[in-house]
Tab-separated table of C-alpha atoms in Angstrom:
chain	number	residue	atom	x	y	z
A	218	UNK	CA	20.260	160.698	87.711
A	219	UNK	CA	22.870	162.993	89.284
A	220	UNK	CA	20.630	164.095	91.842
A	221	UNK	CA	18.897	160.747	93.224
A	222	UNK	CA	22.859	158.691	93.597
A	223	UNK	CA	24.039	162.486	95.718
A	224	UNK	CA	21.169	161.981	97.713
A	225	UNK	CA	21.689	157.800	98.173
A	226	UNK	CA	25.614	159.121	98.942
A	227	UNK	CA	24.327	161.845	101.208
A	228	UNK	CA	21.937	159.559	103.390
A	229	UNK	CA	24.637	156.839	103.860
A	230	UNK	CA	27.321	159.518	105.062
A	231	UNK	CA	25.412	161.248	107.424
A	232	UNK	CA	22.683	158.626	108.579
A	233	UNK	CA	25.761	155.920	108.559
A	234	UNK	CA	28.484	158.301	110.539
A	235	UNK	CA	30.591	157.751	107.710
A	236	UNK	CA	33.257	160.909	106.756
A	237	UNK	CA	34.332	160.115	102.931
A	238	UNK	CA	33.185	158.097	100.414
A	239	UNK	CA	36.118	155.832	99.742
A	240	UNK	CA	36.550	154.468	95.981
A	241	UNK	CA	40.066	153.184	95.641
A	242	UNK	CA	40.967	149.597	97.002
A	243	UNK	CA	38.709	148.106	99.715
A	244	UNK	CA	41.281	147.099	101.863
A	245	UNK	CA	42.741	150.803	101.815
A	246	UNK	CA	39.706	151.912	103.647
A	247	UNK	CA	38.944	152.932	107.391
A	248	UNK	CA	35.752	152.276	109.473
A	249	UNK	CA	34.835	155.997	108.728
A	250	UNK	CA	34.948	155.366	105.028
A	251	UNK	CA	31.747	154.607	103.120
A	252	UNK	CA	33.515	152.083	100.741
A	253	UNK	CA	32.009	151.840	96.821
A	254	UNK	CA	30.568	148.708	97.617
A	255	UNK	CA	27.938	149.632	100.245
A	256	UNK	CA	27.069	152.396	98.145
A	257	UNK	CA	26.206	150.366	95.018
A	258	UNK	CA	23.662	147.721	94.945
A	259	UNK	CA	20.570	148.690	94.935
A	260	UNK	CA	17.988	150.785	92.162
A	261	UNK	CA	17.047	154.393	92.245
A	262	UNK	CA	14.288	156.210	90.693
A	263	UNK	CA	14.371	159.937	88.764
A	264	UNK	CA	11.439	161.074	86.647
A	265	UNK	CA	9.489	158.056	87.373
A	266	UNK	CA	12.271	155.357	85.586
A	267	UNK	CA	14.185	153.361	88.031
A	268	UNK	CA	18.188	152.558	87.369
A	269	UNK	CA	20.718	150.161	88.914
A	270	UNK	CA	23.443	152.521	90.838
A	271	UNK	CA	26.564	150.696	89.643
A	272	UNK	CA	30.152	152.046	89.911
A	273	UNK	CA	29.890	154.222	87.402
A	274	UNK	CA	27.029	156.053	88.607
A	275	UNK	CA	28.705	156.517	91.951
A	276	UNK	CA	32.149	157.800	90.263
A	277	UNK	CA	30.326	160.133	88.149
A	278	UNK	CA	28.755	161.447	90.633
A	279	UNK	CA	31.380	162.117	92.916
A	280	UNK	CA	33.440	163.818	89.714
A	281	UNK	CA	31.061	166.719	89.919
A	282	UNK	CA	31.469	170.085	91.952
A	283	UNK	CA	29.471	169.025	94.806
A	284	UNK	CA	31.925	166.845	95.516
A	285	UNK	CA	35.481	167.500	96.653
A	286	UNK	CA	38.974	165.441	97.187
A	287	UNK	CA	39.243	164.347	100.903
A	288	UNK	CA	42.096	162.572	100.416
A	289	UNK	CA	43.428	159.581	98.506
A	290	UNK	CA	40.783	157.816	97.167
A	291	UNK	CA	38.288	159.745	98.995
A	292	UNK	CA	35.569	161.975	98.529
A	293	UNK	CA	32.800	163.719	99.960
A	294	UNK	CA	30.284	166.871	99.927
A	295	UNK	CA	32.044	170.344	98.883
A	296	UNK	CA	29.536	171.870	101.382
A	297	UNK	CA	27.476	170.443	104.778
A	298	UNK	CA	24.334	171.747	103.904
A	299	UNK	CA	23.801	170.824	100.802
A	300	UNK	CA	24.358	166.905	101.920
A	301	UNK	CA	21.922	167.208	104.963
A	302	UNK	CA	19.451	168.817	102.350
A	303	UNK	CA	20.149	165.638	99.887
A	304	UNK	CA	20.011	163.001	102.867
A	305	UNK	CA	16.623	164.472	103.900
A	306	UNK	CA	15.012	163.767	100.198
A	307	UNK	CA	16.780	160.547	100.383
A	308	UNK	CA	14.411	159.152	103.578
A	309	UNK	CA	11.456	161.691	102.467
A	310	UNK	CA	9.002	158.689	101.215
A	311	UNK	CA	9.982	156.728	104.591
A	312	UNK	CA	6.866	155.988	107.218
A	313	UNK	CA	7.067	158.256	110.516
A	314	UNK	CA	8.254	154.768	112.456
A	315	UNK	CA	11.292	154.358	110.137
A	316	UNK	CA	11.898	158.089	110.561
A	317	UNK	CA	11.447	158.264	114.287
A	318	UNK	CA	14.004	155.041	114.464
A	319	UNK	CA	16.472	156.925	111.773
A	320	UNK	CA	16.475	160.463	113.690
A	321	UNK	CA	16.004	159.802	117.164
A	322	UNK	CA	16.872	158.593	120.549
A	323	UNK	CA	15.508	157.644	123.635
A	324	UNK	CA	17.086	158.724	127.372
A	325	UNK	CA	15.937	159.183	131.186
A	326	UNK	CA	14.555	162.513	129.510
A	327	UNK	CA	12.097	160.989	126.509
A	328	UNK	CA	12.718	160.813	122.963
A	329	UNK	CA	14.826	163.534	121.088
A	330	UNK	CA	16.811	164.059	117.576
A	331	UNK	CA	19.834	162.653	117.591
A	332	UNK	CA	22.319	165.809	117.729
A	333	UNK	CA	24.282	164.909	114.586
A	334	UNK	CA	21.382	164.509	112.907
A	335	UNK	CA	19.672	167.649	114.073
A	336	UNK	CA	20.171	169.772	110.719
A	337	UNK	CA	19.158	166.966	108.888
A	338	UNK	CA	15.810	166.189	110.431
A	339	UNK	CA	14.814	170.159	110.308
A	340	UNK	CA	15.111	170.031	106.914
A	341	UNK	CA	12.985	166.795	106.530
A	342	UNK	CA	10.164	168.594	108.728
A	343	UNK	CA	10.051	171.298	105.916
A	344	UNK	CA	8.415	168.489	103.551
A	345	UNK	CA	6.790	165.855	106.237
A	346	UNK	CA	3.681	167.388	108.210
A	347	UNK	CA	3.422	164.398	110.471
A	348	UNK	CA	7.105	164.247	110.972
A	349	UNK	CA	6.827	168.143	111.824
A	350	UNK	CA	4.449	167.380	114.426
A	351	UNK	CA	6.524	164.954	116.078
A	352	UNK	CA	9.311	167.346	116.326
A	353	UNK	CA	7.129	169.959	117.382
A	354	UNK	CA	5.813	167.598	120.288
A	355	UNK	CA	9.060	165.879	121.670
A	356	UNK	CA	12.040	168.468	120.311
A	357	UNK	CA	10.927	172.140	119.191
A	358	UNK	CA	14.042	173.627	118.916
A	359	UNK	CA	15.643	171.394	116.456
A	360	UNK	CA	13.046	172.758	113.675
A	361	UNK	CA	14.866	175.604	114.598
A	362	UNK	CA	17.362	175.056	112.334
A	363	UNK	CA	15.412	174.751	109.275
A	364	UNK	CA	14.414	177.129	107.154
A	365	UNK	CA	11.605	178.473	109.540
A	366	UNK	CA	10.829	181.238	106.513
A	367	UNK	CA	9.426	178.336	104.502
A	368	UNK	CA	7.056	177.031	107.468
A	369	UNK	CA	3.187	178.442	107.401
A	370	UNK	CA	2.409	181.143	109.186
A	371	UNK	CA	0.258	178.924	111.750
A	372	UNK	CA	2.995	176.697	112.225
A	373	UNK	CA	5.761	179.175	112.865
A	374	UNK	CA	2.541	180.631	115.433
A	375	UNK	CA	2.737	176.637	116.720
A	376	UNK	CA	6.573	176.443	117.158
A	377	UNK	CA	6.780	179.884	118.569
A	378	UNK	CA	4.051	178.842	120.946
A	379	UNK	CA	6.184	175.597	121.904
A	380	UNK	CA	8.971	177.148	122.515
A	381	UNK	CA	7.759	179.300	124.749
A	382	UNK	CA	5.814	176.530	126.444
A	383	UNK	CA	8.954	174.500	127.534
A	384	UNK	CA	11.061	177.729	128.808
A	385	UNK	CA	8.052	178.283	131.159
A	386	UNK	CA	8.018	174.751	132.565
A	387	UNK	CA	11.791	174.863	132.267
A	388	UNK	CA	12.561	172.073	130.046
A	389	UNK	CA	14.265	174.335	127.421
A	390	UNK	CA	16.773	177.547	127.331
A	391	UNK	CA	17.331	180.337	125.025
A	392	UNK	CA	20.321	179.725	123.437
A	393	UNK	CA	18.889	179.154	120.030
A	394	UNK	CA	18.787	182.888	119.492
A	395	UNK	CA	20.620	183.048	116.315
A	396	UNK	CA	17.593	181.300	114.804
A	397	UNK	CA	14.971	183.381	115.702
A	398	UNK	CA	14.574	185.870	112.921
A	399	UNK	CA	12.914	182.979	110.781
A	400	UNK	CA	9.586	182.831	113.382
A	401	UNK	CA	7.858	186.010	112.369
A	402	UNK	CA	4.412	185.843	111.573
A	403	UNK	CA	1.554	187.996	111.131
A	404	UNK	CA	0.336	187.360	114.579
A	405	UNK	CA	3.448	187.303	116.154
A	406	UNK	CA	2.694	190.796	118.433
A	407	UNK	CA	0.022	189.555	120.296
A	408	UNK	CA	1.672	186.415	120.852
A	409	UNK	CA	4.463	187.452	122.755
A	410	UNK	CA	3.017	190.567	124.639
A	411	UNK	CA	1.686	188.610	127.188
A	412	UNK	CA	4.894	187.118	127.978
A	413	UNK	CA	6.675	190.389	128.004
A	414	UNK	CA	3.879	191.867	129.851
A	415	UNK	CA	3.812	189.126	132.963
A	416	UNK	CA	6.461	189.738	135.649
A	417	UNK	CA	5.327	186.381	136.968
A	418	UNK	CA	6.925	184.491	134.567
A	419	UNK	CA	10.649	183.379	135.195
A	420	UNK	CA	13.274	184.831	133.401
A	421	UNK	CA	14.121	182.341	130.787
A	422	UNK	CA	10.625	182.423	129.150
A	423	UNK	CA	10.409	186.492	129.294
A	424	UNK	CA	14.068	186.528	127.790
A	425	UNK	CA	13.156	184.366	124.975
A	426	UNK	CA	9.828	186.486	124.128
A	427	UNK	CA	12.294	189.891	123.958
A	428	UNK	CA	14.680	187.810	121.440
A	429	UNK	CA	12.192	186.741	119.493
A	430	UNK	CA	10.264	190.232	119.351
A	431	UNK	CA	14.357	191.788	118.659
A	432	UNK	CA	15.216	189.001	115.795
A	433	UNK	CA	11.703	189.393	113.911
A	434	UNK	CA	11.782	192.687	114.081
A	435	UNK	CA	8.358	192.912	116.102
A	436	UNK	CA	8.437	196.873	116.898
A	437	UNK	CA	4.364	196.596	117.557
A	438	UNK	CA	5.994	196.052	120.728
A	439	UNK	CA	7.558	199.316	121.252
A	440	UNK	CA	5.522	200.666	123.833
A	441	UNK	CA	5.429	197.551	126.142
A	442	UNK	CA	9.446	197.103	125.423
A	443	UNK	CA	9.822	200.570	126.898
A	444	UNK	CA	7.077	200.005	129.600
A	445	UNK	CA	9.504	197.194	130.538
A	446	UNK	CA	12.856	199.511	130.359
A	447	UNK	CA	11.595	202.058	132.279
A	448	UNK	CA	10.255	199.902	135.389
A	449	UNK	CA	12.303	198.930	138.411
A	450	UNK	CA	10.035	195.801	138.723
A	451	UNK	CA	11.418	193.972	135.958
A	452	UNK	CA	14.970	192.230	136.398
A	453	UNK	CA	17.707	193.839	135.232
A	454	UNK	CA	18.963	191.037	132.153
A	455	UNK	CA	15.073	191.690	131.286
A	456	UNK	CA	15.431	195.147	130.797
A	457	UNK	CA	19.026	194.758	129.220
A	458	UNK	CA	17.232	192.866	126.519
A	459	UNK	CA	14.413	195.385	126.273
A	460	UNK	CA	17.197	198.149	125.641
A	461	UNK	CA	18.804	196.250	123.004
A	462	UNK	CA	15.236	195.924	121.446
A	463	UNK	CA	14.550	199.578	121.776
A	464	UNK	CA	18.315	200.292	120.199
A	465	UNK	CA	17.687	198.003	117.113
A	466	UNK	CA	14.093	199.478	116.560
């Protein structure tokens, strides 16, 4: 029970903009407040038995440790994470369409993830294949920011693979870096030597390659990280990365 109302409470915070669940009188509340009333209303379903969520459902709900005191009459997640986790099983059952219109925009540039919503969504693609795939297609680098260890093997191969993709045709940049060390995979090596190998390639693309190698770890690349040191034909942030990889090996 506690479970499926903290996700309902998580979804309409973050999906609704909202900052703090607001239970006190309606009239005391802001336009950022998620009042009681839009929370309750409608039935939720644990173990396979649906229930009304009433007042009481919210209130004990927000009485438990995940919660903490915003303020007078106001409430909301002890910790970030844990509500973009929640709001993601929330919407989990929803078609790709109602995702897609949930989680993204369109500009001048295509369709992306909203930014707010960014952690959110990643976490979503960890259970939704087809909602993976869209990410993968129109905005790699906010699956990023999921728990990449959980992805398969051939899909961390995919999303390394689209990465690198975009940074050739410059359409992305590098400065997910922090999030690398979640993309190794058994074939990871082979993937990025020919990046490291090609001078041809721009910088951005080759730069990436070396961070991913350094964050995973991927010392099968010794030999062409030192190849790439030692030479006067690669640029010099190239080989600055390549030293830092060497150093860390």
């Amino acid at each position: 029970l506690f479970r499926s109302v903290a996700s309902r409470l998580a979804a309409l915070l973050l999906l609704g903009g909202k900052n703090a669940i607001h239970i006190g009188p309606i009239e005391e509340a802001t336009a950022s407040d998620l009042r009681l009333v839009e929370a309750c209303g409608r039935f939720e379903e644990t173990d396979g038995k649906a229930f009304s969520v009433d007042d009481r459902a919210i209130l004990d709900t927000v009485a438990t440790p995940v919660f903490t005191d915003r303020g007078l009459h106001r409430f909301g997640f002890d910790h970030q994470t844990m509500a973009e986790c929640l709001a993601a099983r929330h919407v989990q059952q929803m078609s790709l369409i109602q995702l897609r219109e949930i989680f993204c925009q369109r500009d001048v540039g295509g369709e992306s993830v909203v930014p707010q919503l960014a952690q959110t969504a990643a976490w979503l693609a960890e259970t939704r294949d087809d909602f993976f795939e869209h990410l993968l297609h129109i905005d790699p680098e906010t699956l990023l920011r999921s728990e990449t260890t959980e992805f398969t093997p051939n899909n961390k191969r995919r999303l390394v693979e689209r990465l690198l993709e975009r940074a050739r045709e410059e359409e992305a940049f590098d400065e997910f870096a922090n999030y690398y060390s979640g993309l190794k995979h058994p074939e990871l090596a082979s993937q990025l030597r020919p990046y490291i190998q090609d001078r041809s390639l721009n910088l951005v693309v080759r730069r990436i390659a070396l961070k991913i190698a350094l964050e995973c770890e991927a010392n099968e690349l010794f030999e062409d990280v030192l190849s790439l040191t030692s030479s006067r034909k690669d640029r010099s942030e190239e080989r600055r990365v390549g030293k830092e990889c060497r150093s860390r090996w």
